[in-house]
Coordinates of C-alpha atoms in Angstrom, one line a residue:
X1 CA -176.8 10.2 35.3
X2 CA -174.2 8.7 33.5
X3 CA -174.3 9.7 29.6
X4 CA -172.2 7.4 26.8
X5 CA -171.5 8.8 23.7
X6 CA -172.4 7.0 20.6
X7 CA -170.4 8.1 17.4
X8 CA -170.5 7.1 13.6
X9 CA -168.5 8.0 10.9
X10 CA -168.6 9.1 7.6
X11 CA -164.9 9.2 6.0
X12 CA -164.2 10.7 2.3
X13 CA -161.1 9.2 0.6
X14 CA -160.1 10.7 -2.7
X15 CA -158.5 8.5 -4.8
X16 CA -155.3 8.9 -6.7
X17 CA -155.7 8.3 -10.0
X18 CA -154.1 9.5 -12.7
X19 CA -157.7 11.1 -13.9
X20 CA -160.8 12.3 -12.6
X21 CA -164.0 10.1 -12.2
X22 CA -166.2 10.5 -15.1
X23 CA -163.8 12.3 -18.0
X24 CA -159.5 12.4 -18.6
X25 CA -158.9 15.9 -16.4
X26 CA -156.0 14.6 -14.5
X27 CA -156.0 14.8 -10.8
X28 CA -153.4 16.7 -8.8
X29 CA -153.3 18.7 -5.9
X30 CA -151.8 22.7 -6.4
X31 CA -152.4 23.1 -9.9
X32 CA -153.6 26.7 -10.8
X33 CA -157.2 27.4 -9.8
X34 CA -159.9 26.3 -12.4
X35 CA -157.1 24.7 -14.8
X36 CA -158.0 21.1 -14.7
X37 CA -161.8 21.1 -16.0
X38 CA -163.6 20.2 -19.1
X39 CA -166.7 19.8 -20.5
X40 CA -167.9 17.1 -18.6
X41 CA -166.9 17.8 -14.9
X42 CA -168.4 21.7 -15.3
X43 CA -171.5 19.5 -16.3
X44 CA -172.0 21.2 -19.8
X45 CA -175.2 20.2 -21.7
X46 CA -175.0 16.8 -24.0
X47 CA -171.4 15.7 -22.3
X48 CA -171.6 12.6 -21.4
X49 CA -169.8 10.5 -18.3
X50 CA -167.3 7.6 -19.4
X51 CA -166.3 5.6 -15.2
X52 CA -162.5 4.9 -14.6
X53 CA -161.5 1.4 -14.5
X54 CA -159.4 2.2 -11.9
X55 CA -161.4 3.5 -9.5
X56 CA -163.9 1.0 -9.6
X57 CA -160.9 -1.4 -9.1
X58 CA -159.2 0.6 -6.2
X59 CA -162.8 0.9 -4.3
X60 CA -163.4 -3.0 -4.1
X61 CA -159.9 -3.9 -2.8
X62 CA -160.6 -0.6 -0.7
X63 CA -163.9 -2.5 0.2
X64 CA -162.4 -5.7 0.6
X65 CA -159.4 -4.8 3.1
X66 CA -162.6 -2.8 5.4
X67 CA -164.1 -6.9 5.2
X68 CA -167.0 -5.9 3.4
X69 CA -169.1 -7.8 0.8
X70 CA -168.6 -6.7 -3.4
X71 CA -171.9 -6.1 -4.2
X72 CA -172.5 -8.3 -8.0
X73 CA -174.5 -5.7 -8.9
X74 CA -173.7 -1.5 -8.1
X75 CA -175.2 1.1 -9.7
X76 CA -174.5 4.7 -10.4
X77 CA -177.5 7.3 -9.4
X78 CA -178.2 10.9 -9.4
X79 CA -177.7 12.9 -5.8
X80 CA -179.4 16.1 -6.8
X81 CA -178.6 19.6 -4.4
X82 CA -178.2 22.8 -6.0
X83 CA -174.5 24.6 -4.3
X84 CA -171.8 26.8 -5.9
X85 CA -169.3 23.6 -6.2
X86 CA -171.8 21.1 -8.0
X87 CA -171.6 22.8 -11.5
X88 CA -174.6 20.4 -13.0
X89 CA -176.6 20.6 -9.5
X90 CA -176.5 17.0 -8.7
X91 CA -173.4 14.7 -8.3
X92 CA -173.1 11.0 -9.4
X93 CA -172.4 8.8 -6.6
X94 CA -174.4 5.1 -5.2
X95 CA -177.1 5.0 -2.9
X96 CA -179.4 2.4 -2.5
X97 CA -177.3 0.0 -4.7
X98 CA -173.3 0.7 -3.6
X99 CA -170.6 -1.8 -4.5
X100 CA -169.0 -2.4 -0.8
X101 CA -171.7 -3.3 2.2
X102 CA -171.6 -5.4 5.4
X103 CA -168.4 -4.5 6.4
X104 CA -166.5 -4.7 10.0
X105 CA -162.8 -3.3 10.7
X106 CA -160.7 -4.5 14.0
X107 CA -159.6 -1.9 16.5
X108 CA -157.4 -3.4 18.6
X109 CA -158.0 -1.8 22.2
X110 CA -156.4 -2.4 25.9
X111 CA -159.9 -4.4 26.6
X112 CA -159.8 -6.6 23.4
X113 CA -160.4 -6.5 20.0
X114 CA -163.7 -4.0 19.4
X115 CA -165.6 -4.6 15.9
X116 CA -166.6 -1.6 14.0
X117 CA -169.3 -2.4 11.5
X118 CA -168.9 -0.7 7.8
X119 CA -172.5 0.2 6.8
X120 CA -171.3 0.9 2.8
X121 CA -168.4 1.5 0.9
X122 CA -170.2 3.6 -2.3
X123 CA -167.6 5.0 -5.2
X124 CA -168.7 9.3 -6.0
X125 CA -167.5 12.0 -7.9
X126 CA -165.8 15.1 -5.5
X127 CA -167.7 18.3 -5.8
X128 CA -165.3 21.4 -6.2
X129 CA -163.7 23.5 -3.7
X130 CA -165.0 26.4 -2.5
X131 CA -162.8 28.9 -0.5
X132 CA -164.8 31.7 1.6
X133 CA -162.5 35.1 1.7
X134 CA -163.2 37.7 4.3
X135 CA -164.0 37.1 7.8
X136 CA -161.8 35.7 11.3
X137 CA -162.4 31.9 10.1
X138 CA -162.1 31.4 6.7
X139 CA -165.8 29.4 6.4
X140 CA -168.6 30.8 5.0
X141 CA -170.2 32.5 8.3
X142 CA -168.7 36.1 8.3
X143 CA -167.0 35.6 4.8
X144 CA -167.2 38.7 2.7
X145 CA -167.6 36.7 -0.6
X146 CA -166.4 32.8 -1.9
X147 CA -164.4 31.8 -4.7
X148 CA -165.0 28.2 -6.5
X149 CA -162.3 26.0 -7.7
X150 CA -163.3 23.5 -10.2
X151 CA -159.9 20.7 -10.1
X152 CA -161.6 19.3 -7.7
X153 CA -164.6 18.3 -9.2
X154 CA -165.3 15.0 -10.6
X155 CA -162.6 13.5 -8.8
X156 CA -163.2 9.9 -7.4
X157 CA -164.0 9.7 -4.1
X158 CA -165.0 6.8 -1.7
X159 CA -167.1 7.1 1.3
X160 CA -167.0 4.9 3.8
X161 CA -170.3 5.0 6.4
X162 CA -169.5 2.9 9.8
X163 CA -172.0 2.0 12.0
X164 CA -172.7 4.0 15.1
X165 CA -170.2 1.6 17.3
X166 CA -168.1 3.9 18.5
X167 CA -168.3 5.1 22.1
X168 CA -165.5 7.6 22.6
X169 CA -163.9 10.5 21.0
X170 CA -160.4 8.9 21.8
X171 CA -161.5 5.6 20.1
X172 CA -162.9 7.8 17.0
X173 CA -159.3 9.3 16.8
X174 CA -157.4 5.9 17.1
X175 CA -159.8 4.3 14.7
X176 CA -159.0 7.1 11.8
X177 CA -155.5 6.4 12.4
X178 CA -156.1 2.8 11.8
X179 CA -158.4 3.2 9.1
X180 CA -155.9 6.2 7.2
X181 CA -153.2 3.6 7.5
X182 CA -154.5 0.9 6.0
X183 CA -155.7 3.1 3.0
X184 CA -152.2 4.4 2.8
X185 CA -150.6 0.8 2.6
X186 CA -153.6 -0.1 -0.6
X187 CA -152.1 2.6 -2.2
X188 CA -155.0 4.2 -3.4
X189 CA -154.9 7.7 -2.0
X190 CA -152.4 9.8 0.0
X191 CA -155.0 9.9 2.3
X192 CA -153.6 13.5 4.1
X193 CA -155.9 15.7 5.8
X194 CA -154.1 19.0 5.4
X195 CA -154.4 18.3 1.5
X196 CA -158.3 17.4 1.2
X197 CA -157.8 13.9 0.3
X198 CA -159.4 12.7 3.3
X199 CA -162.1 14.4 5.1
X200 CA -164.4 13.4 8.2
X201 CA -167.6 14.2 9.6
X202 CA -168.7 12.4 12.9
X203 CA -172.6 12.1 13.8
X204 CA -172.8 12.2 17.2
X205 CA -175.4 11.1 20.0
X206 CA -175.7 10.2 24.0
X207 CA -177.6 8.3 25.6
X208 CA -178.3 7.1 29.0
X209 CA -175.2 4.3 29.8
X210 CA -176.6 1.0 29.3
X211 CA -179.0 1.7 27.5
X212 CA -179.4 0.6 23.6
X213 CA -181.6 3.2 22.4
X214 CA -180.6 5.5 19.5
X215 CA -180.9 9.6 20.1
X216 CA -181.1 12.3 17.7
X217 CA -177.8 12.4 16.3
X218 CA -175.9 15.7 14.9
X219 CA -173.0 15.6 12.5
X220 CA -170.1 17.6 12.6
X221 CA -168.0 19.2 9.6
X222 CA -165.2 21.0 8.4
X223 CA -162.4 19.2 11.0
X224 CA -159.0 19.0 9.3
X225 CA -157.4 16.8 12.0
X226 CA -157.3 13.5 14.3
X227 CA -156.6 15.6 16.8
X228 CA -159.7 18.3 16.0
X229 CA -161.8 15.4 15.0
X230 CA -161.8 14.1 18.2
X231 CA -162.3 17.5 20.0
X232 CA -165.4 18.4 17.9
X233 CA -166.8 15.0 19.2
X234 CA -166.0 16.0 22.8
X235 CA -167.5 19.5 22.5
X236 CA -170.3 18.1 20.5
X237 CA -171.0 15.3 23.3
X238 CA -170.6 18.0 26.0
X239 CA -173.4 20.1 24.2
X240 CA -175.9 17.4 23.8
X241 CA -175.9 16.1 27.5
X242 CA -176.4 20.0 28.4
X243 CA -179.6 20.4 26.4
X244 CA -180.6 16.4 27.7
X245 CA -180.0 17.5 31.6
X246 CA -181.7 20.8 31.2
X247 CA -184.6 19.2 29.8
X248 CA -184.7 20.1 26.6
X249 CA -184.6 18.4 23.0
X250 CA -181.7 17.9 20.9
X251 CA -182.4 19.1 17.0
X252 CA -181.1 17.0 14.0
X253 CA -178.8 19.9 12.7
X254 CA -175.4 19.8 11.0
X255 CA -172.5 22.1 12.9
X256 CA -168.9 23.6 12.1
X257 CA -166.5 23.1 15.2
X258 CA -163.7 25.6 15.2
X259 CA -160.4 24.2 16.6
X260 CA -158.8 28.3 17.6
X261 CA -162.1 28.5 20.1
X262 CA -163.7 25.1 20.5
X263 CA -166.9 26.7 19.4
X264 CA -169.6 25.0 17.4
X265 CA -171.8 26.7 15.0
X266 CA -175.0 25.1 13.7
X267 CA -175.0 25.7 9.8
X268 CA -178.5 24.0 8.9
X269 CA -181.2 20.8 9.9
X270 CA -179.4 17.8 8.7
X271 CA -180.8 16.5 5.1
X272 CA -182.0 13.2 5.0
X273 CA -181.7 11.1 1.5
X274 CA -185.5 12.0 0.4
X275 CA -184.2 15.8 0.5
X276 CA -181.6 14.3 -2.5
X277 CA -184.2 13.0 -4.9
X278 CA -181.7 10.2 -5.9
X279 CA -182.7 8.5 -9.2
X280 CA -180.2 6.0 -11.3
X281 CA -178.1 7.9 -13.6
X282 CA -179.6 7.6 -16.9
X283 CA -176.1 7.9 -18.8
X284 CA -174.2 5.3 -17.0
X285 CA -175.0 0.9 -16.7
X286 CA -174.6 -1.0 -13.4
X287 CA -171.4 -1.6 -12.3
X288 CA -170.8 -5.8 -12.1
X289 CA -167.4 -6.9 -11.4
X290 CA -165.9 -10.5 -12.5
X291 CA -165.7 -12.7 -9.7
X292 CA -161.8 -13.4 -11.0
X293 CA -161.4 -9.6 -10.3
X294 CA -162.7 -10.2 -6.8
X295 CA -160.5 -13.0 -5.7
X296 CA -157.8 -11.5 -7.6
X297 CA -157.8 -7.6 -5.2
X298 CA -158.8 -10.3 -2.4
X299 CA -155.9 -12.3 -3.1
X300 CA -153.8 -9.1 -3.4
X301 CA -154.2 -7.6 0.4
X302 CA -151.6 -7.3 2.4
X303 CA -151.3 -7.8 5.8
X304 CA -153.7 -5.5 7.5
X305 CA -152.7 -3.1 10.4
X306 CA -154.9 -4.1 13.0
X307 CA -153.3 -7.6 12.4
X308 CA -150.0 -6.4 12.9
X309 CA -150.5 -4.5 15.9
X310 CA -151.9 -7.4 17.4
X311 CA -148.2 -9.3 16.4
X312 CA -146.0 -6.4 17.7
X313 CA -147.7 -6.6 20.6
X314 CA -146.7 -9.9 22.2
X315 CA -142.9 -8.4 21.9
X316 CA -144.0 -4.7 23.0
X317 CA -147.0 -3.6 24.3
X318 CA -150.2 -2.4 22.8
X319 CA -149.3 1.4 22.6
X320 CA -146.2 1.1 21.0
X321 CA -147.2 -1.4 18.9
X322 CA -150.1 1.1 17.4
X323 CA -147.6 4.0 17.5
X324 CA -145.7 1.9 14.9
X325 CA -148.2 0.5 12.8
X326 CA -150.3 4.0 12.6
X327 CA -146.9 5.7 12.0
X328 CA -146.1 3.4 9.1
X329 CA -143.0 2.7 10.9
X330 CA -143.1 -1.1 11.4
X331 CA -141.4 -2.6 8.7
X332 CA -138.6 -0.5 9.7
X333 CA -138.6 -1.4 13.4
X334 CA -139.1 -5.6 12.0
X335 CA -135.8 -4.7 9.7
X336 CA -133.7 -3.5 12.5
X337 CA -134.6 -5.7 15.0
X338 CA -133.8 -8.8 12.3
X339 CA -130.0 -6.7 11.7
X340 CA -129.7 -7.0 15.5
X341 CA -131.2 -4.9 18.2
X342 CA -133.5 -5.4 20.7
X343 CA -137.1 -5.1 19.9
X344 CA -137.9 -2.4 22.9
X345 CA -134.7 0.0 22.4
X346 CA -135.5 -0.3 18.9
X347 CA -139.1 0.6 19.1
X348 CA -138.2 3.7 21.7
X349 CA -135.5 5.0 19.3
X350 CA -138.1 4.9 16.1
X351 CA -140.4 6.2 17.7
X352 CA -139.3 9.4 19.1
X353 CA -135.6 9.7 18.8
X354 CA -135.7 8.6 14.6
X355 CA -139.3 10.6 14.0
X356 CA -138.2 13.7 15.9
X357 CA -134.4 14.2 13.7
X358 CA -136.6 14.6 10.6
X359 CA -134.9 11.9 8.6
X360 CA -136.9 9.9 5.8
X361 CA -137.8 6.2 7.5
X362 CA -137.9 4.9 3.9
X363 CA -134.8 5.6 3.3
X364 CA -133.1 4.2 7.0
X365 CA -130.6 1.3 6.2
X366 CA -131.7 -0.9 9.2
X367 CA -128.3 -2.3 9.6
X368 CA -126.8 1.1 10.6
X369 CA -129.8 2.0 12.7
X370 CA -129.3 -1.2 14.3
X371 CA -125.9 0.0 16.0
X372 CA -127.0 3.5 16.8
X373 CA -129.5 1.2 18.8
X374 CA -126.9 -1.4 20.1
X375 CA -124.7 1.6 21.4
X376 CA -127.4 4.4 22.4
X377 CA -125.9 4.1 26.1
X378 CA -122.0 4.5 25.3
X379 CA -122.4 6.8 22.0
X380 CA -122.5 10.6 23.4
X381 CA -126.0 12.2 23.0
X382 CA -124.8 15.0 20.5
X383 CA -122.9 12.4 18.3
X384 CA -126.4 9.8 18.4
X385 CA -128.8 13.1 17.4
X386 CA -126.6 13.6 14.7
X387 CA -126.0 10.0 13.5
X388 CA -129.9 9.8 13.6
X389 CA -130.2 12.9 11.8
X390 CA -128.3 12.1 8.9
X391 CA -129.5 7.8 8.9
X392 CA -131.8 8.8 5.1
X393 CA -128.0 9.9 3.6
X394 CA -127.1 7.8 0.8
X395 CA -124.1 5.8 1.9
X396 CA -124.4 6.4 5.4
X397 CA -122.3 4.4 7.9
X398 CA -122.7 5.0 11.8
X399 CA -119.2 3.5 12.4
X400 CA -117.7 7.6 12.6
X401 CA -120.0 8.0 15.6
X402 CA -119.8 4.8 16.9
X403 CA -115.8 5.4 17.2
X404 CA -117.1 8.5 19.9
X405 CA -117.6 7.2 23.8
X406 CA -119.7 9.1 26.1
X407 CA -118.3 10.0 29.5
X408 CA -119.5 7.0 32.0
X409 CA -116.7 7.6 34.5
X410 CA -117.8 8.7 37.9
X411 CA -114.8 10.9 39.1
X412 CA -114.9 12.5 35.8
X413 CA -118.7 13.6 35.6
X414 CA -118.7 13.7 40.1
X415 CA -117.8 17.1 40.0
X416 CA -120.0 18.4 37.5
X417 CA -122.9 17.0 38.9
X418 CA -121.9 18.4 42.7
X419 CA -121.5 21.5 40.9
X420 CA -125.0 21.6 39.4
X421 CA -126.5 20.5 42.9
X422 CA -124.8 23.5 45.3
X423 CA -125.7 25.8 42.1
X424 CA -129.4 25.2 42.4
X425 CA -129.9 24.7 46.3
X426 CA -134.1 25.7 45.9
X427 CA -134.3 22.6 42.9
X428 CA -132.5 20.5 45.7
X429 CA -134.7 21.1 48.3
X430 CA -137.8 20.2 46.3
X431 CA -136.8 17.2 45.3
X432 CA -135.9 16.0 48.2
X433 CA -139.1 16.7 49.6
X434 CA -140.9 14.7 47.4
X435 CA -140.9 16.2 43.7
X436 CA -138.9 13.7 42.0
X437 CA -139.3 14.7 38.5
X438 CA -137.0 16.9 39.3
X439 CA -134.4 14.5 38.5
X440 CA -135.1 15.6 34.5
X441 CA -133.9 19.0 35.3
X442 CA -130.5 17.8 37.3
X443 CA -129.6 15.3 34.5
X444 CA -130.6 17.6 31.8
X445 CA -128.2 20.4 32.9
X446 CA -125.0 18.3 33.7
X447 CA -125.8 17.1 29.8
X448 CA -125.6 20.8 28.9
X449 CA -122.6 20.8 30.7
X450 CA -120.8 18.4 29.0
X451 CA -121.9 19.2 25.9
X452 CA -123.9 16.4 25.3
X453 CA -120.9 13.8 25.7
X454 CA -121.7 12.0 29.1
X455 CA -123.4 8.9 29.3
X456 CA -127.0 9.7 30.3
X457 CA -127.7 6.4 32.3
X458 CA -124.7 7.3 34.4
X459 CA -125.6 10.9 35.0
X460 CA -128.9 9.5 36.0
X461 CA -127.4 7.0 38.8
X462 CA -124.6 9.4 40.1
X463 CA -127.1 12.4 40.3
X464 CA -129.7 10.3 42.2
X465 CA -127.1 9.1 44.6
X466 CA -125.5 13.0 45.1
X467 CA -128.9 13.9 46.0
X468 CA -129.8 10.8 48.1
X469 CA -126.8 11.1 50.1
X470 CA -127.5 14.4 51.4
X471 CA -131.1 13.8 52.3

């Protein structure tokens, strides 16, 4: 039988605002432990929650660029759990009445356009951060004993719920990266894994394919990449078609993958929202935006990602269109294709070549980048790395290393290359019987040779004549 996966998403975006959620502690990541707290986010008796403007705003234009609907009317309730990081043992967030719903976000994909429905948008306060010493992991299974940071706390978070319409850990991966970049471009958070500031847990099923029936689903925490994201969904998908074929029953529970062993480690059942006793916070009135406020974030989107991969693509293709976009490298690319070099070269040389030297890409001048583009082939490789390297300098000008010519002449670079060939007879041999990739290895070394100074597209046609003429 033939299993499909079906996936949902439930993505946590702090928000950077100058302040937290419900009181003036300012946000920040790497302050001193327990440092940014007060009275109201440690939840002491008769403090009393004031919202932030600012959040509110930043979660409707959040909610409008993921096409959802502002709801007129949001209000504010009561999730109520008793943990070390939730200081008055229930956290303020929406539930039944959230200010963002009916959403739908385009992933652009080699078979068309797939729609991937937003259940809710809702606006919370973060609960603290809990760090678990002791133990080979780090997480609270084999920990010796946990700390509690309270900065954290209080600070606003969106969550954004999608419908179960993913079908694929890859898709779940390129989705994220779509979804990260478009927060990135609002403006509204940072958005970086490694720091907290967004965090995902994936609820995954199977089912048989074609079917349209909806499993038990498990969820899956504590993943601090794209990359591990969309592992724990393979793992997690592997698992459940196990138990399925063995004839057993999968369990609603909640599990930890860990990227070192690509292990997962149920942690409890999975609550449902009647195990939250949600009530409306008494403290706090609805949240009801001015329509002029709504056409006024609506009117202030940019162009979003998914629309733009879909533009690079008719000069590109669809991967190196999302490898732009998702890399927040497009304007760039745009820039120095408008100051004069061809759109593929262009996109190759961000890409990899401009990425991989470490400079800043905000602070390119597409004009120079432009040449180092026009004369990749003729510039010497050494004198191009460099160039690239050093592009972010204020005042930089590529016309030094454009003054530099790589070595194209044949009778000069002939007998390096014959040199390279009798000096490795057993790489000679292979490739002539068929392992053409090879040809990396030949080209690579006569480069090392020379320093870096000959013209790679040369090397490449001499070295693949050398080594057809003696076949």
């Amino acid at each position: 039988m033939t299993w499909e996966p079906v996936i949902g998403l439930e993505i946590h975006v702090q928000l950077k605002t100058r302040t937290k959620m419900f009181c003036r502690c300012p946000v920040g990541f790497g302050a001193g432990e327990n440092t940014q707290t007060c009275p109201v986010c440690l939840g002491h008796p008769g403090a009393l929650p004031v919202p932030n403007g600012r959040a509110i705003e930043w979660t409707l234009a959040l909610g409008l660029a993921l096409g959802c609907e502002i709801a007129p009317r949001a209000v504010f309730a009561r999730k109520n759990y008793f943990y070390p990081d939730l200081p008055k043992g229930y956290q303020i967030s929406q539930y039944d009445l959230p200010s963002c719903v009916k959403g739908s976000v385009i992933l652009p994909t080699s078979e068309g356009d797939r729609v991937i429905g937003i259940v809710r948008a809702h606006l919370e306060e973060d609960a603290a951060k809990t760090t678990h010493r002791g133990g080979r992991s780090g997480r609270i299974g084999g920990a010796d004993y946990s700390l509690v940071d309270f900065n954290r706390g209080g600070t606003p978070l969106v969550e954004i719920v999608t419908a179960p319409d993913l079908r694929s850990a890859e898709e779940a991966k390129r989705f994220l990266q779509l979804l990260r970049q478009t927060i990135v471009e609002l403006g509204v958070s940072d958005a970086e894994m490694e720091k907290g500031t967004l965090r995902v847990d994936a609820n995954v099923s199977v089912r048989p394919a074609g079917s349209d029936e909806l499993r038990t689903r498990c969820e899956l925490k504590n993943m601090n990449s794209f990359t591990f994201v969309a592992r724990g969904i393979e793992a997690e998908v592997a698992r459940q078609v196990a138990v399925w074929e063995a004839g057993g029953e999968v369990v609603q529970e909640t599990y930890d993958f860990d990227a070192a062993t690509g292990s997962l480690t149920a942690r409890r059942a999975k609550e449902e929202a009647d195990d939250y006793r949600y009530f409306s916070e008494p403290d706090l009135v609805p949240v009801e935006p001015p329509a002029e406020l709504v056409e006024r974030l609506r009117a202030g989107l940019p162009e979003l990602p998914a629309a733009r991969i879909r533009r690079l693509e008719r000069e590109l293709d669809l991967d190196r269109a999302v490898v732009l976009v998702t890399g927040g490298l497009d304007r760039l690319w745009e820039q120095t294709v408008a100051a004069g070099a061809e759109p593929l070269p262009a996109a190759n040389v961000i890409a990899n070549a401009l990425v991989g030297s470490g400079a800043d890409p905000a602070a390119v001048p597409p004009a120079e980048l432009a040449k180092l583009v026009r004369a990749r082939d003729r510039v010497p490789r050494q004198a191009f790395d460099e160039a690239l390297a050093r592009l972010g300098e204020p005042g930089f000008s590529a016309d030094p290393y454009l003054a530099e010519e790589a070595v194209s002449d044949a009778s000069a670079l002939g007998p390096i290359v014959e040199r390279i060939l009798a000096a490795n007879p057993g790489q000679v041999a292979a490739y002539r019987g068929g392992k053409e990739g090879l040809l990396g290895f030949f080209v690579g070394q006569v480069m090392k040779e020379t320093q870096g100074k000959a013209n790679p597209r040369a090397v490449n046609e001499l070295v693949r004549e050398k080594l057809a003429a003696g076949a």
